[in-house]
Coordinates of C-alpha atoms and ligand atoms in Angstrom, one line a residue:
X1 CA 6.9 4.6 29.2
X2 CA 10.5 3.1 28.2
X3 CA 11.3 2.1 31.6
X4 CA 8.2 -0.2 31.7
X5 CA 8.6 -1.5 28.3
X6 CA 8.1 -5.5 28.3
X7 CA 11.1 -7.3 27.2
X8 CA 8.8 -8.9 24.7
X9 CA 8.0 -5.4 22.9
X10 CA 11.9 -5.0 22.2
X11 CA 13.3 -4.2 18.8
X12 CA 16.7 -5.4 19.0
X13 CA 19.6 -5.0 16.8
X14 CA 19.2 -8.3 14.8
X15 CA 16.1 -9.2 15.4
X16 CA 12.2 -8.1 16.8
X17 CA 11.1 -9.6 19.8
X18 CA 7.9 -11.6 19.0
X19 CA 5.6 -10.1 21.2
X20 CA 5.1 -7.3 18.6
X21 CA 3.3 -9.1 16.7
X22 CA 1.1 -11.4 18.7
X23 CA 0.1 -9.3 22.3
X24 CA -3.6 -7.9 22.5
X25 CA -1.6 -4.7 24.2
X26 CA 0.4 -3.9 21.7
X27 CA -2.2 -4.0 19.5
X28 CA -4.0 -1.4 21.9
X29 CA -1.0 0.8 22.1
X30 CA -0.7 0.8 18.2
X31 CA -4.2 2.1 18.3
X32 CA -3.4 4.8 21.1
X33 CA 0.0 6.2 19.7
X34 CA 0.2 5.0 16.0
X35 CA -3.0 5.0 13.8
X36 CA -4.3 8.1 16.1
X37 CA -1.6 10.2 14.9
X38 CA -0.2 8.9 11.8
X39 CA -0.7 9.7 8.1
X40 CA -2.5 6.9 6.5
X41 CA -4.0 6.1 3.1
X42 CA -7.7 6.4 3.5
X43 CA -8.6 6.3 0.1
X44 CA -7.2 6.2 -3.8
X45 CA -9.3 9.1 -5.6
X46 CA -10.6 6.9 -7.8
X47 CA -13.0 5.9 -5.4
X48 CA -14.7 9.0 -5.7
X49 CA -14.5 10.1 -9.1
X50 CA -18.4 11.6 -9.1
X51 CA -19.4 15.1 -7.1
X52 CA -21.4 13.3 -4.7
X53 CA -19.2 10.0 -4.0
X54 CA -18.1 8.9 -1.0
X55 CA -15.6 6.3 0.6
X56 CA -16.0 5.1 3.7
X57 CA -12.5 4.4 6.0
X58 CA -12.6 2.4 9.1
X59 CA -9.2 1.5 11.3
X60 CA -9.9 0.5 14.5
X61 CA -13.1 1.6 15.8
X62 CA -12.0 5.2 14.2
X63 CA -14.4 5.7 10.7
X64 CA -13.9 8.3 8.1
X65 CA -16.2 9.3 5.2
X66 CA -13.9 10.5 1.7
X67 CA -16.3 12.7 0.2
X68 CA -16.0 14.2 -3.6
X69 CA -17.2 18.1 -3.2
X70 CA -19.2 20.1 -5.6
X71 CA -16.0 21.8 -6.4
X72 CA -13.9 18.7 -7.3
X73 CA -12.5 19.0 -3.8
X74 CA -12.0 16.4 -1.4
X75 CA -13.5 16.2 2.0
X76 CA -12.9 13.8 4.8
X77 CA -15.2 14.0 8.1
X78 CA -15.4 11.7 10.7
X79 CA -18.2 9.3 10.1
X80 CA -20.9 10.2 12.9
X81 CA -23.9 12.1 13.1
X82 CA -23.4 15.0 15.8
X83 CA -27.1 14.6 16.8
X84 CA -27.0 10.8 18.6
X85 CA -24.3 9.0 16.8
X86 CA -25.2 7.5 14.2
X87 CA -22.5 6.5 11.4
X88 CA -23.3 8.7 8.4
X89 CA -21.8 6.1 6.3
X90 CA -23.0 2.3 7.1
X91 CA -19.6 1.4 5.4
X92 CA -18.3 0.6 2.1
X93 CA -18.2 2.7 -0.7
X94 CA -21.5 4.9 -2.5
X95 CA -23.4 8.1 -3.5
X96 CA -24.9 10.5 -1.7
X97 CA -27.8 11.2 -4.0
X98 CA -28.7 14.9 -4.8
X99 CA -25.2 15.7 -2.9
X100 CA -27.2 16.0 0.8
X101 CA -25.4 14.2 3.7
X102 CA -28.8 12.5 5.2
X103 CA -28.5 10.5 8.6
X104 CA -31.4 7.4 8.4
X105 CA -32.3 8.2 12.1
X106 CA -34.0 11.4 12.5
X107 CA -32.8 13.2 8.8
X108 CA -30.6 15.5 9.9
X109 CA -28.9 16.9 6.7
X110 CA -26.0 18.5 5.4
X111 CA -24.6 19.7 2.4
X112 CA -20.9 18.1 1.1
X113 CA -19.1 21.0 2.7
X114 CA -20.1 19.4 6.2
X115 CA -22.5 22.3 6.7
X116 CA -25.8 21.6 8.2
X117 CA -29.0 22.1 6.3
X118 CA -31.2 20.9 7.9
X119 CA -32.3 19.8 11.4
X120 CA -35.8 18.9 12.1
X121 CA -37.7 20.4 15.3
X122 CA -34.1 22.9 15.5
X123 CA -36.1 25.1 17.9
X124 CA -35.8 22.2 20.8
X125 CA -32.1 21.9 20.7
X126 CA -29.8 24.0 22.7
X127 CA -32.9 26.1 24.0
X128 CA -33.4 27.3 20.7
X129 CA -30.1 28.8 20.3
X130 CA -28.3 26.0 18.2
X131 CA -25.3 27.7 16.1
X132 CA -24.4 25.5 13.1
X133 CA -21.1 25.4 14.3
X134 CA -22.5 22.6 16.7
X135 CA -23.7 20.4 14.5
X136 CA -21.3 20.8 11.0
X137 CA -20.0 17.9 10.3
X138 CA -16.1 17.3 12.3
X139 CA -13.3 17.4 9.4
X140 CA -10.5 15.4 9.7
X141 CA -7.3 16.6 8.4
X142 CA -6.5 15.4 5.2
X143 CA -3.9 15.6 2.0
X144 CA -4.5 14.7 -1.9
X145 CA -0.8 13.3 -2.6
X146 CA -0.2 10.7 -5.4
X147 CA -4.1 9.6 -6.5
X148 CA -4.4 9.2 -2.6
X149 CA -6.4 10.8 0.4
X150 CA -4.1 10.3 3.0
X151 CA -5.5 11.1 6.1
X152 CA -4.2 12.1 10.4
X153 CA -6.9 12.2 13.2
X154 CA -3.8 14.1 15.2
X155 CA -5.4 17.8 15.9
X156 CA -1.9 18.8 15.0
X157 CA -0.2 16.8 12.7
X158 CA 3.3 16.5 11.4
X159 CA 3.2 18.6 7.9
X160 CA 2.5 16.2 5.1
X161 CA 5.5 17.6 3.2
X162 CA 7.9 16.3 6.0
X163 CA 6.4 13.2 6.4
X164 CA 6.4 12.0 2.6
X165 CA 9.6 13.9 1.6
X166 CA 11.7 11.1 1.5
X167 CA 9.9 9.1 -0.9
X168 CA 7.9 12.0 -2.9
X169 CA 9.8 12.3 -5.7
X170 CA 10.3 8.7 -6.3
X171 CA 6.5 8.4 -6.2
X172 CA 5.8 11.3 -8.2
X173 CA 8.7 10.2 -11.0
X174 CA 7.0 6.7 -11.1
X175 CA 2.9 8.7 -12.0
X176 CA 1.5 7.3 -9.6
X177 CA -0.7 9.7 -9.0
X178 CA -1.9 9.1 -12.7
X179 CA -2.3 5.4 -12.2
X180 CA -5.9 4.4 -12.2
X181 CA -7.9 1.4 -10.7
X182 CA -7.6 -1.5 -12.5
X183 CA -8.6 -4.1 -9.5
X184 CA -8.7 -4.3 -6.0
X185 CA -9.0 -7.0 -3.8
X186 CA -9.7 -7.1 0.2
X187 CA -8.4 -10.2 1.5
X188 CA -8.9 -11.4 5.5
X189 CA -5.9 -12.7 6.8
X190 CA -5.1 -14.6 9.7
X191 CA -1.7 -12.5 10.8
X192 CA -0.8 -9.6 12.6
X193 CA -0.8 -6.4 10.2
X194 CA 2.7 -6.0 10.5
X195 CA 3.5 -9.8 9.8
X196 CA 1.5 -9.5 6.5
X197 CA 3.2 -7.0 5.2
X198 CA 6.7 -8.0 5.8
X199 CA 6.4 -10.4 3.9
X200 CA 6.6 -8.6 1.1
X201 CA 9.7 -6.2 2.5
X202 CA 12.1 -8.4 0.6
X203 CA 13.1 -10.5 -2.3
X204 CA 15.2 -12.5 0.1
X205 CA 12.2 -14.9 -0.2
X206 CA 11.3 -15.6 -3.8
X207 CA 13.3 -18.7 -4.2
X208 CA 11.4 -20.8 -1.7
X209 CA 8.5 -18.7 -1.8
X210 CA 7.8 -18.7 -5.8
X211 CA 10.3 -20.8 -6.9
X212 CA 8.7 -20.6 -10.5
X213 CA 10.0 -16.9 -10.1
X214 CA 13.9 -18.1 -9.6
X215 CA 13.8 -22.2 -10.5
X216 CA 17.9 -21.9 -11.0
X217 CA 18.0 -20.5 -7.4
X218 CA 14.7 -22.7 -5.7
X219 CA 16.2 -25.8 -6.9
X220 CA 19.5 -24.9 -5.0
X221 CA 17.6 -23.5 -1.8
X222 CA 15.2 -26.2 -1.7
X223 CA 17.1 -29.5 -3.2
X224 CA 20.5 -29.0 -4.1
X225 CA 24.1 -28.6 -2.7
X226 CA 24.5 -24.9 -2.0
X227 CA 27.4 -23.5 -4.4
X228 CA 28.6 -20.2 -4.5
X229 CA 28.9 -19.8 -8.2
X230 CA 25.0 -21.3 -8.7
X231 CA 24.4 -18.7 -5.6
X232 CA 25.8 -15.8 -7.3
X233 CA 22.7 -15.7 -9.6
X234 CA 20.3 -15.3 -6.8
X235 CA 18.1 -12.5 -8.0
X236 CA 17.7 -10.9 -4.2
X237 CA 21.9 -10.7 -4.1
X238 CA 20.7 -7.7 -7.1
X239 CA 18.1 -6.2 -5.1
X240 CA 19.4 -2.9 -3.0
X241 CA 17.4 -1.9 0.0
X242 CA 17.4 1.7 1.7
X243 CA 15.7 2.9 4.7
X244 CA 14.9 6.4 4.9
X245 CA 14.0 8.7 8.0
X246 CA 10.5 8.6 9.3
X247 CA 10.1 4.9 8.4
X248 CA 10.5 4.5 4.8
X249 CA 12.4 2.4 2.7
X250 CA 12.9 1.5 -1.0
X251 CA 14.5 -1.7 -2.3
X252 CA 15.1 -2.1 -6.8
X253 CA 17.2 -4.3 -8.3
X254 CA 19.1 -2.6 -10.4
X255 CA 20.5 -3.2 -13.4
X256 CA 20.4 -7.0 -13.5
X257 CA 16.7 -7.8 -13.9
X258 CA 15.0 -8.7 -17.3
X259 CA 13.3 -5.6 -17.5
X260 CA 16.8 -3.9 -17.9
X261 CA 17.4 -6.7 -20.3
X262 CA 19.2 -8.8 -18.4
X263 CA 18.4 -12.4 -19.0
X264 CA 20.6 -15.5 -18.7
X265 CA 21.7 -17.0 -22.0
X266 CA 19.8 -20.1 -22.7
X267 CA 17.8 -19.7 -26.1
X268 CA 15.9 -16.6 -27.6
X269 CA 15.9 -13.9 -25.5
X270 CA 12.5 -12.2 -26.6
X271 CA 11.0 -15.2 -25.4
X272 CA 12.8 -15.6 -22.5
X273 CA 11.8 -12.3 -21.4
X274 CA 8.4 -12.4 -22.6
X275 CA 8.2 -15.9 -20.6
X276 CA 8.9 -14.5 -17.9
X277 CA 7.0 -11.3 -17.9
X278 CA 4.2 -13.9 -18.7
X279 CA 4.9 -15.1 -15.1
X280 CA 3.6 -11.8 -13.9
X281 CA 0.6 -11.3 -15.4
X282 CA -0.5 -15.4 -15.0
X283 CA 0.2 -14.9 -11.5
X284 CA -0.7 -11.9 -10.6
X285 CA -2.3 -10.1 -13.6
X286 CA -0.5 -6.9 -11.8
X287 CA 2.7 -4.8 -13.1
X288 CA 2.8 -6.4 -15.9
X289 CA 0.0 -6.6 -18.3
X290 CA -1.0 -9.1 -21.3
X291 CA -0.2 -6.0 -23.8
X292 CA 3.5 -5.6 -22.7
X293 CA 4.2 -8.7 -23.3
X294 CA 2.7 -8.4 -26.7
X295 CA 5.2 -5.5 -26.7
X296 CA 8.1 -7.7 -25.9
X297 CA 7.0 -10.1 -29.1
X298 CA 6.9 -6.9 -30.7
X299 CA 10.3 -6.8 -31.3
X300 CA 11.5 -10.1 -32.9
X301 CA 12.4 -9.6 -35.9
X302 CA 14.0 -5.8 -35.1
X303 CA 18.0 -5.7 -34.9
X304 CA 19.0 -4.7 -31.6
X305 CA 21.4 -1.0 -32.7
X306 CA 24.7 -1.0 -31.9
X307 CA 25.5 0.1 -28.1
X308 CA 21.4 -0.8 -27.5
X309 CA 19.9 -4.0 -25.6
X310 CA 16.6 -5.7 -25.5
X311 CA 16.1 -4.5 -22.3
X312 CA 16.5 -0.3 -23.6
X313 CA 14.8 -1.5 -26.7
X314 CA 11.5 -2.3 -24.7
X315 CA 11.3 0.4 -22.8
X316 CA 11.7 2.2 -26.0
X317 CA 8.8 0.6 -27.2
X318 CA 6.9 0.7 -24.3
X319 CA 7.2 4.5 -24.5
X320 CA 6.5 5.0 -27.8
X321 CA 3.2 2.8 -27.8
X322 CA 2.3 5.0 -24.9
X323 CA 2.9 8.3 -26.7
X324 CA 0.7 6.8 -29.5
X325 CA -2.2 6.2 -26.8
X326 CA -1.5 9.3 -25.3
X327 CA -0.9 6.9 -21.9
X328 CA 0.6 8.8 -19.0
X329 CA 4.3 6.9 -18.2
X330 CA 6.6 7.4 -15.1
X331 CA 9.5 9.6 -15.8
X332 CA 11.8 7.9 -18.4
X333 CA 15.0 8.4 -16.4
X334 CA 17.1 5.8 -14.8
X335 CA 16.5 6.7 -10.7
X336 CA 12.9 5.7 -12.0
X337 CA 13.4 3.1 -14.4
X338 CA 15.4 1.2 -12.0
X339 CA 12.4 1.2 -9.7
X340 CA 10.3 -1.4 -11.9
X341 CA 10.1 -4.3 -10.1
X342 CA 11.0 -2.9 -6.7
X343 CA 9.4 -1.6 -4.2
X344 CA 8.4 1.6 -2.5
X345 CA 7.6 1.5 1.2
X346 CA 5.3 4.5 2.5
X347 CA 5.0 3.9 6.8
X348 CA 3.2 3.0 8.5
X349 CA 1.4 0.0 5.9
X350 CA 1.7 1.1 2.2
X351 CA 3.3 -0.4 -0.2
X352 CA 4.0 0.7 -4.1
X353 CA 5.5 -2.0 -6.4
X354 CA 5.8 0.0 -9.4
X355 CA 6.3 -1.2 -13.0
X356 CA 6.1 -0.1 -16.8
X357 CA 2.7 2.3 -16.3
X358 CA 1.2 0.0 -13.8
X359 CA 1.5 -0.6 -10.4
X360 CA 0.4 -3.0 -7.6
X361 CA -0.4 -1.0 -4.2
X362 CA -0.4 -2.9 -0.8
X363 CA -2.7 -1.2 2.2
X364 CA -2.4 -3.5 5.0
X365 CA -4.4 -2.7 8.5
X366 CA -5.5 -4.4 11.8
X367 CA -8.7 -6.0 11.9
X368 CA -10.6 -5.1 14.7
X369 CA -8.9 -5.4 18.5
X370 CA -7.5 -9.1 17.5
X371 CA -3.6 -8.7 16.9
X372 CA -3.9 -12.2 14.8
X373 CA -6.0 -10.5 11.9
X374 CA -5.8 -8.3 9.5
X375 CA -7.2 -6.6 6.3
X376 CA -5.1 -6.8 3.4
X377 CA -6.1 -5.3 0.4
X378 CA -4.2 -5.1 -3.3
X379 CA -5.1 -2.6 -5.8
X380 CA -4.0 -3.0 -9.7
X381 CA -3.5 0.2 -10.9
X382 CA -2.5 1.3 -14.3
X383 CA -2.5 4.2 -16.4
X384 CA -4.9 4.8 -19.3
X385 CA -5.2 6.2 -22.8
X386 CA -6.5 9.7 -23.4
X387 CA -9.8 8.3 -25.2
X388 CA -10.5 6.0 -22.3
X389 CA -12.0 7.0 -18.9
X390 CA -10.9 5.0 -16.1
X391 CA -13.4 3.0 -13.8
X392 CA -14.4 4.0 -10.4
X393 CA -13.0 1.5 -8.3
X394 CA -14.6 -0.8 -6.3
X395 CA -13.6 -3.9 -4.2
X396 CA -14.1 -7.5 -4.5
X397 CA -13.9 -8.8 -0.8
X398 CA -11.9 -12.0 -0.9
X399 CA -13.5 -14.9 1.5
X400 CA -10.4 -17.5 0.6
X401 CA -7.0 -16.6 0.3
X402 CA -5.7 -19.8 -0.9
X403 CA -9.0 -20.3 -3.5
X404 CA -7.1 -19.6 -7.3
X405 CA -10.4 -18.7 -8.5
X406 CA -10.2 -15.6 -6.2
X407 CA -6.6 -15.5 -5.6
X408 CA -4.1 -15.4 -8.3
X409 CA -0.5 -18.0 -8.0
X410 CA 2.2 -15.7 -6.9
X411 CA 0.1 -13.7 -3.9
X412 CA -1.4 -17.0 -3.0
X413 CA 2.4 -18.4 -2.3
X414 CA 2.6 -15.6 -0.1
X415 CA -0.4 -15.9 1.8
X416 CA 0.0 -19.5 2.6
X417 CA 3.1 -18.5 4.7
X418 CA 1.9 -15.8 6.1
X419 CA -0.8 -17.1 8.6
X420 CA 2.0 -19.7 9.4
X421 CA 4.5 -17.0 10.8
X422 CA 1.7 -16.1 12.6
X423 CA 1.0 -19.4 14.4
X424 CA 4.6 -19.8 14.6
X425 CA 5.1 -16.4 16.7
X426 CA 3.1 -17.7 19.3
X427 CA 5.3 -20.5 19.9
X428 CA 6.9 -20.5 23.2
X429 CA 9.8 -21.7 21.6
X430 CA 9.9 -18.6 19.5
X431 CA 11.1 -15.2 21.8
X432 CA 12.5 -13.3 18.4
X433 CA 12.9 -13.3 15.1
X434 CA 16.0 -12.6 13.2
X435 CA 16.6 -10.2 10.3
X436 CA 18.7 -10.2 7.8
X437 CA 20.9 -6.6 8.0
X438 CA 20.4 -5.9 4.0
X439 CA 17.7 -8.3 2.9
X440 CA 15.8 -7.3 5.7
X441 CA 16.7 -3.8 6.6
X442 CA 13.0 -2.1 6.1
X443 CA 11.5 -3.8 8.6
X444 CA 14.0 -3.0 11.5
X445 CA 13.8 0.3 9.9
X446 CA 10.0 0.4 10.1
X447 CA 9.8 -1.1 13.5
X448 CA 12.4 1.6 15.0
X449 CA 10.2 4.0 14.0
X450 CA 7.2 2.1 14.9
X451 CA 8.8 2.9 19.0
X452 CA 9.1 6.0 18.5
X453 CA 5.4 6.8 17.6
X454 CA 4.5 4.2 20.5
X455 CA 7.1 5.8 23.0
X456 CA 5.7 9.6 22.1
X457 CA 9.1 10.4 20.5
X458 CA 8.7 10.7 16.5
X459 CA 10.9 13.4 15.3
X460 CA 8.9 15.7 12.4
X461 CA 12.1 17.3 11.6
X462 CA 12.1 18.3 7.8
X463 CA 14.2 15.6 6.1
X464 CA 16.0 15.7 2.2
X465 CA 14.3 12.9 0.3
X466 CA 15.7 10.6 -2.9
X467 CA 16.4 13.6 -5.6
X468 CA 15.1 11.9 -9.0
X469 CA 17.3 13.6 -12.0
Ligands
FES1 S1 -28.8 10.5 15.1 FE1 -28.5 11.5 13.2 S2 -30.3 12.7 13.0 FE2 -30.5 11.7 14.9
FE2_2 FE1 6.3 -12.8 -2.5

């Protein structure tokens, strides 16, 4: 296969060739070799928080049905009738009512175990002799990891373990797995999968992108003389970025960021951070919720101790409120305080971008055969209090990316680039793009082992993750 790989399908050192994102073979091949054998996030559990509930995951023309057990357990078949065909599922998310698997053609029935229950005239199949081995329903391998169902079509597929050790116990120390739906939005975007998501692989953007984010550093990139002492406050120049085996990759920022407390001196610095945490839920109404910045306010008026900060002072209080509400909280250690405001990515398309007890998650897949489309959804998660059960989630399908009233300020900034790059990768005077080696070090890192799914050679040696103290 490597010796008839088109120049335009190169990763280089520096850069991606542009091909990757733009050829209807690629796209194919991605099918073939990636999604076919790949773990993937099918489903967040709270999807199916009832005995009876199902989800219903489609990538490519592949479709999976998520099904909540009588047992609590999770089930995931493939979405077909064994008798002619049918999809069991007609999509979306629902009940199956009295726990019975029906298909609308002929009624064939089973029970959420997959096993067949019923089959009407059985006698005529099979010359009477049908086993219900032939017609149970055809499991598809699956793992409950993190409040997700991730899911491999592969007959034998890497071990789970390998594949997410070197991100579990980052994930794990962050409760993820406790976070609950909050929103979720599906969004159509005109971009290749991968192009969508890459845009969000960095921080190396936010001063053009959102320059309400960084104003200091947008007025610089986008009006003013570049000076390396203005430059030095760029927020991205904090961010670290790591890329782990099997296609992972982390970036935080460390200890400069206002959640750590650090804020440049102009005025009152509860305000300052609360202003800017205010940014966050106005424009995204994700990470950060309208109570922690009630938090924030909380504290005026409270002397900072000796040897404290206002950053360690909110988190103190963001902890102790959640004790009080008896609110699950990620690990209160600094590996996992240090991730708020980061980002974890899980390959081939998910994204975590963790924060105080919430997080925003990013699945991102191809839309059908057409490498210029894609599905983009965003779920809000949060944890909740003890006394309050969490919602069974369900999605609002976007039909305008750049309308506010369905789109919130700081994703619709990305989005308006996004089908843009796309456009602009078909350019003929556009062969590669160029990455930056920090800034921009995930998505060589995800593209690298993008080949080696596509060229058959992805390694499932066991790797050592990020060890969380
Ligand atoms: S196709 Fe499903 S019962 Fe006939
Ligand atoms: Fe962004």
């Amino acid at each position: 296969m490597s010796s008839a790989w088109p120049e335009s399908w190169r990763v280089l050192d520096h850069g991606i060739r542009s091909g990757r994102y733009t050829d209807p073979a690629f796209a194919r091949l991605e099918y073939d070799k990636l999604w076919s054998t790949v773990w993937q996030a099918a489903a967040r559990l709270d999807e199916i928080p009832e005995v009876g509930d199902y989800a219903t995951y489609d990538i490519g023309d592949q479709s999976v049905i998520v099904v909540r057990a009588e047992d609590g357990s999770v089930k995931t078949y493939h979405n077909v009738c064994p008798h002619r065909g049918t999809a069991l599922s007609g999509g979306g998310n629902g009940h199956f009512p009295h726990c019975k698997i029906i298909c609308p053609f002929h009624g064939w029935r089973w029970n959420l175990q997959g096993q067949n229950e019923y089959v009407l005239e059985r006698g005529e199949f099979r010359g009477g002799q049908l086993q219900d081995s032939d017609v149970a329903l055809r499991a598809v391998h699956h793992v409950v990891f993190a409040g997700f169902v991730f899911i491999n079509f592969d007959r034998n597929p890497q071990p789970f373990d390998d594949f997410i050790a070197p991100v579990r116990e980052l994930i794990e120390g962050l409760a993820i797995g406790q976070m609950h739906h909050y929103w979720w939005k599906a969004l159509p975007v005109a971009a290749n999968w991968k192009v969508a998501q890459e845009a969000f692989f960095e921080g190396y953007h936010v001063p053009a992108t959102h320059p309400q984010l960084e104003p200091d550093s947008a007025d610089i990139v986008m009006n003013g003389t570049p000076s390396a002492e203005a430059e030095a406050h760029f927020a991205h120049r904090n961010v670290h970025t790591e890329k782990y085996p099997h296609g992972h990759g982390r970036f935080f920022a460390g200890k400069k960021t206002p959640m750590q407390g650090h804020v440049r001196q102009a005025g009152d610095p509860i305000e300052m951070m609360a202003a800017r945490l205010n940014l966050l839920v106005e424009g995204m109404d994700a990470m950060v919720l309208k109570e922690d910045v009630e938090i924030v306010r909380s504290l005026k008026d409270k002397p900072i101790p000796e040897g404290s900060s206002l950053g360690a002072e909110y988190v103190k209080a963001l902890y102790t409120t959640a004790a009080q509400q008896q609110r699950p909280m990620p690990r209160p250690v600094p590996e996992i305080l240090g991730m708020w405001g980061g980002e974890i990515f899980v390959f081939p398309n998910l994204l975590i971008l963790p924060q105080a007890g919430n997080a925003m998650i990013y699945r991102i897949r191809p839309d059908g055969n057409d490498p210029d489309r894609c599905i983009f959804e965003i779920f809000s998660t949060r944890t909740y209090p003890a006394a309050v059960k969490p919602p069974r989630a369900e999605v609002r399908k976007i039909t305008d990316i750049m309308d506010p009233e369905q789109v919130l300020l700081i994703p619709r900034q990305d989005f308006h680039n996004i089908p843009r790059m796309q456009k602009g990768l078909h350019s003929r005077g556009c062969k590669q793009i160029w990455l930056a080696v920090e800034h921009e070090k995930m998505i060589l890192n995800m593209h690298q082992e993008l080949d080696r799914y596509l060229k058959g050679t992805a390694v499932d040696t066991p790797v050592a993750g990020v060890s969380v103290a």
